[in-house]
Amino acid sequence: MGVGKSTVGQLLADRLGVGYRDTDDDIVSEQGRTIAEIFVDEGEPAFRAVEKSAVRRALAEHGGVLALGGGSILDEDTRALLEGQRVVYLSMDVEEAVKRTGLNAARPLLAVNPRKQWRELMEARRHLYESVATAVVATDGRTPEEVTQAALDALELKDA
């Protein structure tokens, strides 16, 4: 959350001359409401089912840069679909997250004690992110352009 996946994803797509797609945007468009509203109205399990379908569809349809929601890797089937794909895990520490997002209540999984919840989420998810990642790129203290270049370098890709 707040790591810059949308910004860096778009920059990567631009630099590589390919399309960009974000599964969170797909979900909002398809559902006609925000992700936070889906969480509140239907709960996390219902959201995760919608997210799983959105990721599966996007992976099948889209050949460019694809940004996935932070919780999408919780699903074993989704992780299996990511095998063999070029996956960049954008990492950051909690202090950087605070600077970028303020850990505000618009993030449904961080509504109470955001710093503690962010740390717990990362402890639970980090190994999953790393298990699917082709490359890990730290974003702390870097501009989006620097992160984009680091991702290109890590994947050994050249600008288009």
Short mmCIF file of N, CA, C and O in Angstrom, two decimals, residues 37-139:
data_model
loop_
_atom_site.label_atom_id
_atom_site.label_comp_id
_atom_site.label_asym_id
_atom_site.label_seq_id
_atom_site.Cartn_x
_atom_site.Cartn_y
_atom_site.Cartn_z
N GLU A 37 -15.32 0.39 -0.11
CA GLU A 37 -16.76 0.12 -0.02
C GLU A 37 -17.06 -1.38 -0.12
O GLU A 37 -17.93 -1.88 0.59
N ILE A 38 -16.35 -2.07 -0.99
CA ILE A 38 -16.55 -3.52 -1.10
C ILE A 38 -16.19 -4.20 0.22
O ILE A 38 -16.93 -5.05 0.71
N PHE A 39 -15.08 -3.80 0.80
CA PHE A 39 -14.67 -4.35 2.10
C PHE A 39 -15.74 -4.13 3.15
O PHE A 39 -16.11 -5.05 3.89
N VAL A 40 -16.25 -2.91 3.23
CA VAL A 40 -17.25 -2.56 4.25
C VAL A 40 -18.57 -3.28 3.99
O VAL A 40 -19.18 -3.85 4.89
N ASP A 41 -19.01 -3.28 2.73
CA ASP A 41 -20.32 -3.86 2.39
C ASP A 41 -20.34 -5.38 2.43
O ASP A 41 -21.33 -5.98 2.84
N GLU A 42 -19.25 -6.01 1.97
CA GLU A 42 -19.27 -7.46 1.78
C GLU A 42 -18.20 -8.22 2.54
O GLU A 42 -18.27 -9.44 2.64
N GLY A 43 -17.19 -7.51 3.03
CA GLY A 43 -16.12 -8.16 3.78
C GLY A 43 -14.95 -8.55 2.91
O GLY A 43 -15.03 -8.60 1.67
N GLU A 44 -13.84 -8.85 3.57
CA GLU A 44 -12.61 -9.18 2.86
C GLU A 44 -12.72 -10.45 2.01
O GLU A 44 -12.26 -10.46 0.86
N PRO A 45 -13.33 -11.54 2.50
CA PRO A 45 -13.40 -12.74 1.66
C PRO A 45 -14.10 -12.50 0.32
O PRO A 45 -13.64 -12.99 -0.72
N ALA A 46 -15.18 -11.72 0.33
CA ALA A 46 -15.89 -11.42 -0.92
C ALA A 46 -15.00 -10.58 -1.83
O ALA A 46 -14.94 -10.82 -3.04
N PHE A 47 -14.30 -9.61 -1.25
CA PHE A 47 -13.39 -8.80 -2.06
C PHE A 47 -12.30 -9.67 -2.67
O PHE A 47 -11.97 -9.54 -3.85
N ARG A 48 -11.72 -10.56 -1.89
CA ARG A 48 -10.63 -11.40 -2.39
C ARG A 48 -11.09 -12.28 -3.55
O ARG A 48 -10.33 -12.54 -4.49
N ALA A 49 -12.34 -12.73 -3.51
CA ALA A 49 -12.87 -13.54 -4.62
C ALA A 49 -12.97 -12.69 -5.90
O ALA A 49 -12.61 -13.15 -6.99
N VAL A 50 -13.44 -11.46 -5.76
CA VAL A 50 -13.52 -10.54 -6.89
C VAL A 50 -12.12 -10.24 -7.42
O VAL A 50 -11.87 -10.24 -8.63
N GLU A 51 -11.21 -10.01 -6.49
CA GLU A 51 -9.82 -9.71 -6.87
C GLU A 51 -9.18 -10.87 -7.62
O GLU A 51 -8.51 -10.67 -8.64
N LYS A 52 -9.40 -12.09 -7.14
CA LYS A 52 -8.84 -13.27 -7.78
C LYS A 52 -9.31 -13.36 -9.24
O LYS A 52 -8.50 -13.60 -10.15
N SER A 53 -10.59 -13.14 -9.46
CA SER A 53 -11.12 -13.17 -10.83
C SER A 53 -10.53 -12.06 -11.69
O SER A 53 -10.20 -12.28 -12.86
N ALA A 54 -10.39 -10.88 -11.10
CA ALA A 54 -9.84 -9.75 -11.85
C ALA A 54 -8.39 -10.01 -12.26
O ALA A 54 -7.99 -9.72 -13.39
N VAL A 55 -7.61 -10.59 -11.36
CA VAL A 55 -6.21 -10.88 -11.67
C VAL A 55 -6.11 -11.96 -12.74
O VAL A 55 -5.36 -11.82 -13.71
N ARG A 56 -6.90 -13.00 -12.60
CA ARG A 56 -6.88 -14.10 -13.59
C ARG A 56 -7.23 -13.54 -14.98
O ARG A 56 -6.56 -13.84 -15.97
N ARG A 57 -8.27 -12.73 -15.06
CA ARG A 57 -8.71 -12.15 -16.33
C ARG A 57 -7.62 -11.23 -16.91
O ARG A 57 -7.29 -11.31 -18.09
N ALA A 58 -7.04 -10.38 -16.06
CA ALA A 58 -6.02 -9.44 -16.53
C ALA A 58 -4.78 -10.17 -17.03
O ALA A 58 -4.21 -9.79 -18.06
N LEU A 59 -4.36 -11.21 -16.34
CA LEU A 59 -3.20 -11.99 -16.78
C LEU A 59 -3.46 -12.66 -18.14
O LEU A 59 -2.56 -12.76 -18.97
N ALA A 60 -4.69 -13.07 -18.35
CA ALA A 60 -5.04 -13.73 -19.62
C ALA A 60 -5.16 -12.73 -20.77
O ALA A 60 -4.84 -13.06 -21.91
N GLU A 61 -5.62 -11.52 -20.46
CA GLU A 61 -5.93 -10.55 -21.51
C GLU A 61 -4.83 -9.54 -21.81
O GLU A 61 -4.79 -8.99 -22.91
N HIS A 62 -3.97 -9.26 -20.84
CA HIS A 62 -3.06 -8.12 -20.95
C HIS A 62 -1.62 -8.58 -21.10
O HIS A 62 -1.13 -9.38 -20.30
N GLY A 63 -0.93 -8.03 -22.08
CA GLY A 63 0.46 -8.41 -22.31
C GLY A 63 1.49 -7.40 -21.87
O GLY A 63 2.67 -7.61 -22.04
N GLY A 64 1.04 -6.30 -21.27
CA GLY A 64 1.98 -5.25 -20.85
C GLY A 64 2.27 -5.31 -19.37
O GLY A 64 2.31 -6.38 -18.76
N VAL A 65 2.45 -4.14 -18.78
CA VAL A 65 2.72 -4.03 -17.35
C VAL A 65 1.40 -4.10 -16.60
O VAL A 65 0.44 -3.40 -16.93
N LEU A 66 1.37 -4.96 -15.60
CA LEU A 66 0.16 -5.17 -14.81
C LEU A 66 0.47 -4.92 -13.35
O LEU A 66 1.37 -5.54 -12.78
N ALA A 67 -0.29 -4.02 -12.73
CA ALA A 67 -0.16 -3.75 -11.30
C ALA A 67 -1.24 -4.55 -10.57
O ALA A 67 -2.41 -4.49 -10.95
N LEU A 68 -0.82 -5.28 -9.55
CA LEU A 68 -1.76 -6.08 -8.76
C LEU A 68 -1.94 -5.46 -7.39
O LEU A 68 -0.99 -4.91 -6.82
N GLY A 69 -3.14 -5.60 -6.84
CA GLY A 69 -3.39 -5.17 -5.48
C GLY A 69 -2.50 -5.93 -4.51
O GLY A 69 -2.13 -7.09 -4.76
N GLY A 70 -2.15 -5.29 -3.41
CA GLY A 70 -1.21 -5.85 -2.45
C GLY A 70 -1.61 -7.18 -1.85
O GLY A 70 -0.75 -7.97 -1.46
N GLY A 71 -2.90 -7.46 -1.78
CA GLY A 71 -3.35 -8.71 -1.18
C GLY A 71 -3.57 -9.82 -2.19
O GLY A 71 -3.89 -10.95 -1.81
N SER A 72 -3.39 -9.54 -3.46
CA SER A 72 -3.70 -10.54 -4.48
C SER A 72 -2.84 -11.80 -4.35
O SER A 72 -3.27 -12.89 -4.69
N ILE A 73 -1.63 -11.65 -3.82
CA ILE A 73 -0.72 -12.79 -3.70
C ILE A 73 -1.09 -13.71 -2.54
O ILE A 73 -0.47 -14.76 -2.37
N LEU A 74 -2.09 -13.35 -1.77
CA LEU A 74 -2.56 -14.21 -0.68
C LEU A 74 -3.18 -15.49 -1.24
O LEU A 74 -3.20 -16.52 -0.56
N ASP A 75 -3.67 -15.42 -2.46
CA ASP A 75 -4.33 -16.56 -3.08
C ASP A 75 -3.31 -17.47 -3.75
O ASP A 75 -2.53 -17.05 -4.61
N GLU A 76 -3.34 -18.74 -3.38
CA GLU A 76 -2.40 -19.73 -3.92
C GLU A 76 -2.50 -19.87 -5.43
O GLU A 76 -1.49 -19.98 -6.14
N ASP A 77 -3.73 -19.84 -5.95
CA ASP A 77 -3.92 -19.96 -7.41
C ASP A 77 -3.31 -18.76 -8.14
O ASP A 77 -2.72 -18.91 -9.21
N THR A 78 -3.45 -17.59 -7.55
CA THR A 78 -2.87 -16.39 -8.15
C THR A 78 -1.35 -16.49 -8.15
O THR A 78 -0.70 -16.18 -9.16
N ARG A 79 -0.79 -16.94 -7.04
CA ARG A 79 0.67 -17.11 -7.01
C ARG A 79 1.12 -18.09 -8.08
O ARG A 79 2.14 -17.88 -8.74
N ALA A 80 0.37 -19.15 -8.28
CA ALA A 80 0.72 -20.13 -9.32
C ALA A 80 0.66 -19.49 -10.71
O ALA A 80 1.51 -19.78 -11.56
N LEU A 81 -0.32 -18.63 -10.94
CA LEU A 81 -0.43 -17.95 -12.24
C LEU A 81 0.75 -17.02 -12.49
O LEU A 81 1.11 -16.75 -13.64
N LEU A 82 1.35 -16.52 -11.42
CA LEU A 82 2.47 -15.59 -11.56
C LEU A 82 3.80 -16.30 -11.83
O LEU A 82 4.77 -15.65 -12.23
N GLU A 83 3.83 -17.61 -11.62
CA GLU A 83 5.05 -18.36 -11.90
C GLU A 83 5.41 -18.21 -13.38
O GLU A 83 4.56 -18.32 -14.25
N GLY A 84 6.66 -17.94 -13.63
CA GLY A 84 7.11 -17.78 -15.00
C GLY A 84 6.90 -16.38 -15.56
O GLY A 84 7.35 -16.09 -16.67
N GLN A 85 6.22 -15.52 -14.82
CA GLN A 85 6.04 -14.13 -15.23
C GLN A 85 7.17 -13.28 -14.65
O GLN A 85 7.78 -13.65 -13.65
N ARG A 86 7.45 -12.14 -15.26
CA ARG A 86 8.38 -11.18 -14.67
C ARG A 86 7.59 -10.38 -13.63
O ARG A 86 6.68 -9.64 -13.99
N VAL A 87 7.97 -10.56 -12.38
CA VAL A 87 7.25 -9.91 -11.28
C VAL A 87 8.24 -9.07 -10.48
O VAL A 87 9.26 -9.57 -10.03
N VAL A 88 7.90 -7.81 -10.29
CA VAL A 88 8.71 -6.91 -9.48
C VAL A 88 7.96 -6.64 -8.18
O VAL A 88 6.81 -6.19 -8.21
N TYR A 89 8.62 -6.93 -7.08
CA TYR A 89 8.09 -6.62 -5.75
C TYR A 89 8.71 -5.30 -5.33
O TYR A 89 9.91 -5.20 -5.15
N LEU A 90 7.88 -4.26 -5.23
CA LEU A 90 8.33 -2.95 -4.76
C LEU A 90 8.23 -2.95 -3.24
O LEU A 90 7.13 -3.05 -2.70
N SER A 91 9.35 -2.83 -2.57
CA SER A 91 9.35 -2.90 -1.11
C SER A 91 9.60 -1.53 -0.49
O SER A 91 10.19 -0.65 -1.12
N MET A 92 9.13 -1.38 0.74
CA MET A 92 9.42 -0.17 1.53
C MET A 92 9.22 -0.50 2.99
O MET A 92 8.54 -1.47 3.35
N ASP A 93 9.80 0.35 3.85
CA ASP A 93 9.61 0.13 5.28
C ASP A 93 8.45 0.99 5.80
O ASP A 93 7.91 1.82 5.08
N VAL A 94 8.08 0.76 7.03
CA VAL A 94 6.90 1.41 7.59
C VAL A 94 7.05 2.93 7.64
O VAL A 94 6.08 3.65 7.43
N GLU A 95 8.24 3.44 7.92
CA GLU A 95 8.43 4.89 7.98
C GLU A 95 8.18 5.54 6.63
O GLU A 95 7.59 6.61 6.54
N GLU A 96 8.60 4.89 5.56
CA GLU A 96 8.33 5.38 4.22
C GLU A 96 6.83 5.32 3.92
O GLU A 96 6.26 6.23 3.32
N ALA A 97 6.17 4.25 4.37
CA ALA A 97 4.72 4.12 4.18
C ALA A 97 3.98 5.26 4.87
O ALA A 97 3.03 5.81 4.31
N VAL A 98 4.43 5.62 6.06
CA VAL A 98 3.81 6.73 6.78
C VAL A 98 3.97 8.02 6.00
O VAL A 98 3.01 8.79 5.84
N LYS A 99 5.16 8.25 5.48
CA LYS A 99 5.42 9.47 4.70
C LYS A 99 4.53 9.54 3.47
O LYS A 99 4.02 10.58 3.12
N ARG A 100 4.37 8.40 2.81
CA ARG A 100 3.65 8.39 1.53
C ARG A 100 2.13 8.40 1.68
O ARG A 100 1.43 9.00 0.90
N THR A 101 1.62 7.64 2.62
CA THR A 101 0.16 7.49 2.71
C THR A 101 -0.43 8.09 3.96
O THR A 101 -1.65 8.26 4.04
N GLY A 102 0.41 8.37 4.95
CA GLY A 102 -0.12 8.80 6.23
C GLY A 102 -0.83 7.65 6.93
O GLY A 102 -1.38 7.81 8.01
N LEU A 103 -0.82 6.47 6.30
CA LEU A 103 -1.54 5.30 6.82
C LEU A 103 -2.95 5.70 7.24
O LEU A 103 -3.40 5.47 8.36
N ASN A 104 -3.67 6.29 6.29
CA ASN A 104 -4.99 6.83 6.59
C ASN A 104 -6.08 5.77 6.58
O ASN A 104 -5.89 4.66 6.12
N ALA A 105 -7.23 6.14 7.08
CA ALA A 105 -8.35 5.20 7.22
C ALA A 105 -8.97 4.79 5.89
O ALA A 105 -9.78 3.88 5.86
N ALA A 106 -8.59 5.43 4.79
CA ALA A 106 -9.12 5.02 3.48
C ALA A 106 -8.57 3.65 3.09
O ALA A 106 -9.02 3.06 2.13
N ARG A 107 -7.61 3.16 3.81
CA ARG A 107 -7.04 1.83 3.59
C ARG A 107 -7.76 0.88 4.54
O ARG A 107 -7.51 0.89 5.74
N PRO A 108 -8.68 0.07 4.05
CA PRO A 108 -9.55 -0.70 4.94
C PRO A 108 -8.82 -1.65 5.88
O PRO A 108 -9.31 -1.92 6.98
N LEU A 109 -7.65 -2.14 5.49
CA LEU A 109 -6.94 -3.06 6.38
C LEU A 109 -6.09 -2.34 7.41
O LEU A 109 -5.46 -2.97 8.24
N LEU A 110 -6.11 -1.01 7.37
CA LEU A 110 -5.29 -0.23 8.31
C LEU A 110 -6.13 0.72 9.15
O LEU A 110 -5.62 1.70 9.67
N ALA A 111 -7.39 0.41 9.33
CA ALA A 111 -8.31 1.35 9.98
C ALA A 111 -7.99 1.59 11.46
O ALA A 111 -8.21 2.67 11.97
N VAL A 112 -7.49 0.60 12.16
CA VAL A 112 -7.18 0.75 13.58
C VAL A 112 -5.69 0.49 13.79
O VAL A 112 -5.16 -0.50 13.31
N ASN A 113 -5.00 1.39 14.49
CA ASN A 113 -3.56 1.28 14.75
C ASN A 113 -2.80 0.97 13.46
O ASN A 113 -2.21 -0.11 13.31
N PRO A 114 -2.78 1.91 12.53
CA PRO A 114 -2.23 1.65 11.20
C PRO A 114 -0.78 1.17 11.17
O PRO A 114 -0.45 0.29 10.39
N ARG A 115 0.11 1.75 11.98
CA ARG A 115 1.51 1.32 11.96
C ARG A 115 1.63 -0.15 12.34
O ARG A 115 2.34 -0.91 11.69
N LYS A 116 0.96 -0.52 13.41
CA LYS A 116 1.02 -1.91 13.88
C LYS A 116 0.42 -2.84 12.82
O LYS A 116 0.99 -3.89 12.51
N GLN A 117 -0.72 -2.46 12.26
CA GLN A 117 -1.36 -3.30 11.25
C GLN A 117 -0.52 -3.40 9.98
O GLN A 117 -0.45 -4.47 9.38
N TRP A 118 0.12 -2.29 9.57
CA TRP A 118 0.98 -2.33 8.40
C TRP A 118 2.11 -3.32 8.62
O TRP A 118 2.41 -4.14 7.75
N ARG A 119 2.75 -3.22 9.79
CA ARG A 119 3.86 -4.15 10.09
C ARG A 119 3.37 -5.61 10.07
O ARG A 119 4.05 -6.48 9.54
N GLU A 120 2.22 -5.86 10.67
CA GLU A 120 1.68 -7.23 10.70
C GLU A 120 1.35 -7.73 9.29
O GLU A 120 1.62 -8.88 8.96
N LEU A 121 0.76 -6.86 8.47
CA LEU A 121 0.48 -7.24 7.08
C LEU A 121 1.76 -7.60 6.35
O LEU A 121 1.83 -8.61 5.64
N MET A 122 2.78 -6.77 6.52
CA MET A 122 4.04 -7.03 5.82
C MET A 122 4.71 -8.30 6.33
O MET A 122 5.27 -9.06 5.54
N GLU A 123 4.65 -8.54 7.63
CA GLU A 123 5.23 -9.77 8.17
C GLU A 123 4.52 -10.99 7.59
O GLU A 123 5.15 -12.01 7.29
N ALA A 124 3.21 -10.89 7.42
CA ALA A 124 2.43 -12.01 6.89
C ALA A 124 2.61 -12.18 5.38
O ALA A 124 2.51 -13.29 4.87
N ARG A 125 2.87 -11.08 4.68
CA ARG A 125 2.89 -11.13 3.22
C ARG A 125 4.27 -11.14 2.58
O ARG A 125 4.42 -11.61 1.46
N ARG A 126 5.26 -10.58 3.24
CA ARG A 126 6.58 -10.38 2.61
C ARG A 126 7.10 -11.66 1.96
O ARG A 126 7.56 -11.65 0.82
N HIS A 127 7.02 -12.79 2.66
CA HIS A 127 7.53 -14.03 2.08
C HIS A 127 6.75 -14.44 0.82
O HIS A 127 7.30 -15.04 -0.09
N LEU A 128 5.46 -14.08 0.77
CA LEU A 128 4.67 -14.39 -0.42
C LEU A 128 5.09 -13.50 -1.59
O LEU A 128 5.21 -13.97 -2.72
N TYR A 129 5.29 -12.20 -1.30
CA TYR A 129 5.78 -11.30 -2.34
C TYR A 129 7.10 -11.80 -2.89
O TYR A 129 7.31 -11.87 -4.10
N GLU A 130 8.01 -12.15 -1.99
CA GLU A 130 9.34 -12.61 -2.40
C GLU A 130 9.28 -13.93 -3.16
O GLU A 130 10.07 -14.16 -4.07
N SER A 131 8.30 -14.77 -2.81
CA SER A 131 8.21 -16.08 -3.48
C SER A 131 7.81 -15.97 -4.95
O SER A 131 8.16 -16.83 -5.75
N VAL A 132 7.08 -14.91 -5.32
CA VAL A 132 6.67 -14.74 -6.71
C VAL A 132 7.54 -13.75 -7.47
O VAL A 132 7.44 -13.64 -8.69
N ALA A 133 8.40 -13.03 -6.76
CA ALA A 133 9.17 -11.95 -7.37
C ALA A 133 10.35 -12.46 -8.20
O ALA A 133 11.11 -13.32 -7.75
N THR A 134 10.47 -11.89 -9.36
CA THR A 134 11.67 -12.06 -10.18
C THR A 134 12.74 -11.11 -9.66
O THR A 134 13.92 -11.42 -9.70
N ALA A 135 12.28 -9.94 -9.18
CA ALA A 135 13.18 -8.92 -8.65
C ALA A 135 12.50 -8.19 -7.50
O ALA A 135 11.29 -8.00 -7.52
N VAL A 136 13.30 -7.78 -6.54
CA VAL A 136 12.84 -6.96 -5.42
C VAL A 136 13.52 -5.61 -5.55
O VAL A 136 14.74 -5.54 -5.66
N VAL A 137 12.71 -4.56 -5.56
CA VAL A 137 13.24 -3.20 -5.71
C VAL A 137 12.77 -2.37 -4.53
O VAL A 137 11.56 -2.19 -4.33
N ALA A 138 13.72 -1.87 -3.76
CA ALA A 138 13.40 -0.99 -2.63
C ALA A 138 13.01 0.38 -3.16
O ALA A 138 13.65 0.90 -4.09
N THR A 139 11.97 0.96 -2.60
CA THR A 139 11.49 2.26 -3.06
C THR A 139 11.81 3.38 -2.07
O THR A 139 11.64 4.54 -2.40
#
